[in-house]
Short mmCIF file of C-alpha atoms in Angstrom, two decimals:
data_model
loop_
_atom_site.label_atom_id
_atom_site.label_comp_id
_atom_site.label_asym_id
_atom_site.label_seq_id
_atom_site.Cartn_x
_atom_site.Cartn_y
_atom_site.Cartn_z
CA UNK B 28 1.34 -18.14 -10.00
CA UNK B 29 4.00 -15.35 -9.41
CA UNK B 30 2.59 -12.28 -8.54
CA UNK B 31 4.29 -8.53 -8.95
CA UNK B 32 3.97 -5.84 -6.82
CA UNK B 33 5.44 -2.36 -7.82
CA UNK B 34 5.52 0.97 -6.18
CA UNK B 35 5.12 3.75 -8.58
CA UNK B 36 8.21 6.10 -9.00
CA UNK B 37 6.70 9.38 -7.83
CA UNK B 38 10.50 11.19 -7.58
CA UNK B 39 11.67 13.40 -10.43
CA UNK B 40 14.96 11.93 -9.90
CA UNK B 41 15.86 8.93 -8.24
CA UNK B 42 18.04 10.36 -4.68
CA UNK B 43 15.06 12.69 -4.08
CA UNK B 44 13.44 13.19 -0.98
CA UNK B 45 9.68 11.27 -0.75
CA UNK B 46 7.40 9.99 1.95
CA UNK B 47 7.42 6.20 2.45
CA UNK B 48 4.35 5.07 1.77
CA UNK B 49 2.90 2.62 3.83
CA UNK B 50 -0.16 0.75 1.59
CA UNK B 51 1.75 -1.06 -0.84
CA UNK B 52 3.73 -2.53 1.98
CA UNK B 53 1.21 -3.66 3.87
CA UNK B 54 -0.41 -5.26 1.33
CA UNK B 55 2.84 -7.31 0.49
CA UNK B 56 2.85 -8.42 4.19
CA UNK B 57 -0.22 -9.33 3.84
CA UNK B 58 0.50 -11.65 0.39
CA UNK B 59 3.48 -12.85 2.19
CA UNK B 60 1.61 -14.21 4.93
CA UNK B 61 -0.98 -15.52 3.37
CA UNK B 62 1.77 -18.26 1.25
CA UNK B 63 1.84 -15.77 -2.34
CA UNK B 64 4.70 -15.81 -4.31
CA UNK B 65 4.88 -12.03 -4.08
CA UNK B 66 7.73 -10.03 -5.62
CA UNK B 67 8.15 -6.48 -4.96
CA UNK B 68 10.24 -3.24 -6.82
CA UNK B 69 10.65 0.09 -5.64
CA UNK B 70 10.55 2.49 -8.61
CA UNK B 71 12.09 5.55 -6.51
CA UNK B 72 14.75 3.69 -5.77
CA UNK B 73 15.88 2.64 -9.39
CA UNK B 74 17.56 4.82 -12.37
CA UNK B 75 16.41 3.87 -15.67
CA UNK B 76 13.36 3.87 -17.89
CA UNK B 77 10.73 2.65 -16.47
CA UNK B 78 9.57 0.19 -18.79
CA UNK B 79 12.83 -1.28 -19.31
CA UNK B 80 13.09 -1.71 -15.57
CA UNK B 81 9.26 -3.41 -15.04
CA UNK B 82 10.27 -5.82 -18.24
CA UNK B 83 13.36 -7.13 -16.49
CA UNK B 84 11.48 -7.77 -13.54
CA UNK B 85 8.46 -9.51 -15.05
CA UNK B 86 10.75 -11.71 -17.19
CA UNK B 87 12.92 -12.48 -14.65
CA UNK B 88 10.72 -13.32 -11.85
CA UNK B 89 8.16 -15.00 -14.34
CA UNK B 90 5.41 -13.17 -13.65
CA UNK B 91 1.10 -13.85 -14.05
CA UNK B 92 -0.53 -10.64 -12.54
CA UNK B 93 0.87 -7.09 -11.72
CA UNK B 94 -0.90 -4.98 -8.67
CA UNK B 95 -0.04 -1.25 -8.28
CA UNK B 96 -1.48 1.58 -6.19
CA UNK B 97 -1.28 4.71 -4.77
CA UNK B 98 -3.18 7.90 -4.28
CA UNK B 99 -4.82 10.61 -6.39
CA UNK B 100 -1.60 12.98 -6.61
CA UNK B 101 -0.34 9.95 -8.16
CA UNK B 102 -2.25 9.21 -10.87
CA UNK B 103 0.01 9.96 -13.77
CA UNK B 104 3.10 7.67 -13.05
CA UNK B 105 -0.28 4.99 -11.96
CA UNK B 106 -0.84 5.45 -15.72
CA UNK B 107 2.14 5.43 -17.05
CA UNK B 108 3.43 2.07 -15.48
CA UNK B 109 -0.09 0.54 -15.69
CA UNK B 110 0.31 1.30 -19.90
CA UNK B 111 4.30 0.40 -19.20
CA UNK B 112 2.95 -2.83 -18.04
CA UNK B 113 0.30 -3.07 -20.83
CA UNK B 114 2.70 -3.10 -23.34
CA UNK B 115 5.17 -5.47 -21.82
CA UNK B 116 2.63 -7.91 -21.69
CA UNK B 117 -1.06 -7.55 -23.32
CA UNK B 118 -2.36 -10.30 -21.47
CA UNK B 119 -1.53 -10.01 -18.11
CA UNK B 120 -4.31 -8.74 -15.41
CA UNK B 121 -3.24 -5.53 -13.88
CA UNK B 122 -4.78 -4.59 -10.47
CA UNK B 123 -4.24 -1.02 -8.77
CA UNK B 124 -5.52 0.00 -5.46
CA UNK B 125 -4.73 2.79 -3.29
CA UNK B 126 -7.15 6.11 -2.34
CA UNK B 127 -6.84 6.86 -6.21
CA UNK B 128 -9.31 3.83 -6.57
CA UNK B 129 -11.14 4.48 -3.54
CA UNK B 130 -12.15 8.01 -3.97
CA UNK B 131 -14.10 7.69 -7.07
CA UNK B 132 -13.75 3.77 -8.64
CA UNK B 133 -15.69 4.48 -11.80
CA UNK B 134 -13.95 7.56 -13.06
CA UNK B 135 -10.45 6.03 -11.84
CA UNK B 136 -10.74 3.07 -13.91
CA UNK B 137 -11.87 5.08 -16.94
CA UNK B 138 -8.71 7.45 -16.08
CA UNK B 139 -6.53 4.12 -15.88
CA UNK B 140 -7.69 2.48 -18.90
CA UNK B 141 -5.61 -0.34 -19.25
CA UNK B 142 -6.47 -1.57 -15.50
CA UNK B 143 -8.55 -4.68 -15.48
CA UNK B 144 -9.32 -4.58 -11.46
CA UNK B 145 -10.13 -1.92 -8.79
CA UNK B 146 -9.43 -2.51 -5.44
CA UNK B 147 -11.68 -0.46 -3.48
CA UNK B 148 -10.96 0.30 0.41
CA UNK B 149 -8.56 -1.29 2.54
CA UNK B 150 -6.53 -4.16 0.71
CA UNK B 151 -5.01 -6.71 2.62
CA UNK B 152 -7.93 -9.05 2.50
CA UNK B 153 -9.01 -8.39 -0.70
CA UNK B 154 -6.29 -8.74 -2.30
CA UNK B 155 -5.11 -11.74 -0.95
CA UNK B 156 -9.11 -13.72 -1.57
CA UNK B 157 -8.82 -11.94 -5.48
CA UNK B 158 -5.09 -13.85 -5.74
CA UNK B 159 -6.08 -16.96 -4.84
CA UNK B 160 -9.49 -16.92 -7.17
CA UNK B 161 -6.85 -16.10 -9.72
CA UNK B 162 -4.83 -18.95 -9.31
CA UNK B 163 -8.17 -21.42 -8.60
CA UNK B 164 -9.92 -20.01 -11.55
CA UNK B 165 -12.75 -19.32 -9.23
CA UNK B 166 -15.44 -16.35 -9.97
CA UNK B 167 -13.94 -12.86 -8.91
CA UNK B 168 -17.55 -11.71 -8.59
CA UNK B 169 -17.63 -13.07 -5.22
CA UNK B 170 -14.66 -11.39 -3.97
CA UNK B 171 -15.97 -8.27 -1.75
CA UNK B 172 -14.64 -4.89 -2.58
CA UNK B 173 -13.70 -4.75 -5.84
CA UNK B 174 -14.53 -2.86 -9.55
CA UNK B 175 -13.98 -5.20 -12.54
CA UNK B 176 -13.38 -3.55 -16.17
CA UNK B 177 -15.94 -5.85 -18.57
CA UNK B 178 -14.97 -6.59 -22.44
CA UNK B 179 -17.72 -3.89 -23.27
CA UNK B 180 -15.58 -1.21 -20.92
CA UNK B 181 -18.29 -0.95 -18.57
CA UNK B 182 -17.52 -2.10 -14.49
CA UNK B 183 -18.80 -4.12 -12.06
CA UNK B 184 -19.16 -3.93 -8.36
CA UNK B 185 -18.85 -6.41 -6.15
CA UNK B 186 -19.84 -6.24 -2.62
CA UNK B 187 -18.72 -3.97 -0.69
CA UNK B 188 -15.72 -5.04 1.54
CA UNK B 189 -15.72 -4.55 5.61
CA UNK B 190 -13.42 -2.86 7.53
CA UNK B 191 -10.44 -4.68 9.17
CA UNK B 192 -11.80 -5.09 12.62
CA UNK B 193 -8.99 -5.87 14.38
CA UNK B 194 -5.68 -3.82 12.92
CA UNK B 195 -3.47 -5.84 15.40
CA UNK B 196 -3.88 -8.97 13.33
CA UNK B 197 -2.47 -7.74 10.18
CA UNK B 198 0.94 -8.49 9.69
CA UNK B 199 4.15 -5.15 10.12
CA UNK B 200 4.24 -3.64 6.40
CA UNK B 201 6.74 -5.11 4.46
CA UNK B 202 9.63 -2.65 4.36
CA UNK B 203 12.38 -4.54 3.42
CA UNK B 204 10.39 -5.71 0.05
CA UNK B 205 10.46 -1.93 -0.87
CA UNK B 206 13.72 -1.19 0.22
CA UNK B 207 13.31 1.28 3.01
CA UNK B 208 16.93 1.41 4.20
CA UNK B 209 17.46 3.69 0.74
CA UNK B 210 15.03 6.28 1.39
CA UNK B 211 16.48 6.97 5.14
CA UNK B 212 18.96 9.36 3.50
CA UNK B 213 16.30 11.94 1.87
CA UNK B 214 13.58 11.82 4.64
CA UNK B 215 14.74 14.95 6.79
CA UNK B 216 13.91 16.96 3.52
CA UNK B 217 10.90 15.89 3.02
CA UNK B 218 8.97 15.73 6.40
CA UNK B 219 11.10 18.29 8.18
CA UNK B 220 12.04 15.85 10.50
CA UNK B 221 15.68 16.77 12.52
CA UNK B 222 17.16 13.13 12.40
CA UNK B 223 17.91 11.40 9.21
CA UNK B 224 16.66 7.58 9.99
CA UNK B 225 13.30 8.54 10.30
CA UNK B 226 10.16 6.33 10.14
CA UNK B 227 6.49 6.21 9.53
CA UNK B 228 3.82 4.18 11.23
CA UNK B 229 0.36 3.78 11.58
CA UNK B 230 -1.20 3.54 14.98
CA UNK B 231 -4.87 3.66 14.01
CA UNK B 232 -6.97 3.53 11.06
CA UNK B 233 -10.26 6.04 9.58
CA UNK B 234 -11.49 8.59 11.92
CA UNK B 235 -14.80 8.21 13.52
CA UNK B 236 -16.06 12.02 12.82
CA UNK B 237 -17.27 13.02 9.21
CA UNK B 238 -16.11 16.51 8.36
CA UNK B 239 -16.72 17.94 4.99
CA UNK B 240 -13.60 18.75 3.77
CA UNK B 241 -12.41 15.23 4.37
CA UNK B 242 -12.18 11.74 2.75
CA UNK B 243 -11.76 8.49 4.57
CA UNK B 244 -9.61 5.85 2.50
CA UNK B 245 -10.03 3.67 4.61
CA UNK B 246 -13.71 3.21 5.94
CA UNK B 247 -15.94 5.27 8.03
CA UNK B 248 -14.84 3.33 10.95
CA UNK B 249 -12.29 4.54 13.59
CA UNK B 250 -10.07 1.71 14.59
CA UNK B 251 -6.63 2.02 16.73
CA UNK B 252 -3.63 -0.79 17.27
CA UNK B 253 -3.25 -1.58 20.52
CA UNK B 254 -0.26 0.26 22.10
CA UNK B 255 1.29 -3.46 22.94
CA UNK B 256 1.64 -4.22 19.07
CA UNK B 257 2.11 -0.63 18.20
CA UNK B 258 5.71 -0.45 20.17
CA UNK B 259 6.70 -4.05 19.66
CA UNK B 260 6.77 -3.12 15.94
CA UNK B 261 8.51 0.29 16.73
CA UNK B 262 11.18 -1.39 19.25
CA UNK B 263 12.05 -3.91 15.90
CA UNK B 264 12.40 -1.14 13.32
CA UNK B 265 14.39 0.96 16.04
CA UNK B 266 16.67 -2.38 16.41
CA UNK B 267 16.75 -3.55 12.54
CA UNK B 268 16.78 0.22 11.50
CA UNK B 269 18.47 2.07 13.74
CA UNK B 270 15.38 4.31 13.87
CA UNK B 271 15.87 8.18 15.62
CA UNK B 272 12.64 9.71 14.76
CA UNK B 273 8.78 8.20 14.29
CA UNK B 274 6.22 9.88 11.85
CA UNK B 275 2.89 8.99 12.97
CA UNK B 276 0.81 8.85 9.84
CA UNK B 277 -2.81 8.39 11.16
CA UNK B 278 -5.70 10.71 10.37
CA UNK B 279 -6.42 11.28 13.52
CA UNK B 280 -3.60 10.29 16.92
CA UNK B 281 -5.41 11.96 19.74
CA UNK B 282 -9.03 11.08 20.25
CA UNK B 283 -8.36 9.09 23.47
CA UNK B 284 -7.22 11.59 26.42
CA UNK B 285 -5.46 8.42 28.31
CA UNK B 286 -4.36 6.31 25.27
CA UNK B 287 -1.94 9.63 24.63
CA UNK B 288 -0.72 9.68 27.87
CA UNK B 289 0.27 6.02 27.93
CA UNK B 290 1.49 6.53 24.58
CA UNK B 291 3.64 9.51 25.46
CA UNK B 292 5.15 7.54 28.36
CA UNK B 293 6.31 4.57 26.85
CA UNK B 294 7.99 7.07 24.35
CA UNK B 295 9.80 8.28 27.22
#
């Protein structure tokens, strides 16, 4: 079973300046890993329309299921290559996952109404356990964390899927499957960020307070990489990339006095 996984084009033109995510990636490392055959496309990186584009990628890679995701300021090009994808090919199971999902599942799925399966919280387990029921033909009821779209156009819940525990054991994101050498060129515009090959990473995960004006995407529970696997990643993207500047993207970087300090000396 060939399985396609598309980052939504959320540039007005392609050249524009945009943040890299980081989700979609890591849920491709995680495919990868697992033995998928996992085939990723980079809307912002490609001219054209967009359904043209998707078609020539689903034909040409033969593919069963498309997955998507993103966040809630991305909702409309979520819907329009979720219908893209709808029309392409009727039949084929589209999954979409992402804070857009997470936030509110129910009203998400009714706002994405040709998307057959929710992923709810993190993704790189459940995705992988809801690919391989796929291909065994086994019941997706039993896979944790997800909202499934019934013929009547009601949804289901499954269980509700844990938090990673341990952050180190998920593979790097996969940033070569979403091209990230082509957005190096924009990022100083976007992030304000004074050197051009700029990158983010994550070195932690949630945030263990629970202020009102704030959503967790990710689970309620704070959970940080250790700084060994945090800076082997950053020394390979600094050798593969040429990286000059690092974007720490976590929701919250200093809750542990002497993990900065360490931190801040190994930068040096």
């Amino acid at each position: 079973m060939n399985f396609l996984l598309v980052m939504p084009r959320i540039v007005n033109k392609v050249g524009d300046g945009y943040s890299f995510p980081l989700g979609l990636p890591y849920i491709s490392a995680a495919m990868k890993k697992a033995g998928l055959n996992v085939f990723t496309y980079n809307l912002n990186h490609h001219e054209g329309d967009i359904t043209e584009l998707v078609k020539a990628q689903i034909e040409e890679h033969n593919i069963d299921v498309f997955l998507t995701g993103g966040l809630s300021f991305q909702y409309y090009p979520l819907r329009q290559l979720t219908e893209a994808v709808r029309s392409i090919r009727p039949d084929m199971p589209i999954i979409c996952g992402g804070g857009v999902i997470t936030g509110d599942p129910e009203a998400t799925m009714s706002a994405l109404p040709v998307v057959d399966i929710g992923i709810i919280g993190e993704g790189e387990i459940t995705d992988v356990e809801l690919c391989f029921a796929l291909i065994n033909k086994k019941s997706l009821y039993d896979v944790d964390g997800l909202i499934i779209r019934e013929n009547d156009n009601t949804y289901t819940r499954t269980k509700e899927r844990a938090e990673v525990a341990d952050i180190d054991s998920l593979p790097w994101p996969d940033d070569d499957g979403f091209e990230l050498e082509k957005s190096f060129a924009s990022n100083p515009g976007v992030s304000g960020m004074n050197a051009e090959r700029s990158i983010f990473m994550l070195g932690s995960r949630s945030c263990p307070y629970q202020c009102s004006f704030c959503f967790h995407t990710v689970g309620k529970k704070y959970r940080q990489r250790s700084l060994d696997n945090f800076f082997e990643e950053l020394d390979y993207n600094i050798k593969k990339y040429h990286v000059e500047y690092v974007c720490i993207a976590d929701e919250l970087f200093s809750y542990n006095t002497e993990r900065v300090m360490e931190f801040c000396e190994r930068i040096k």
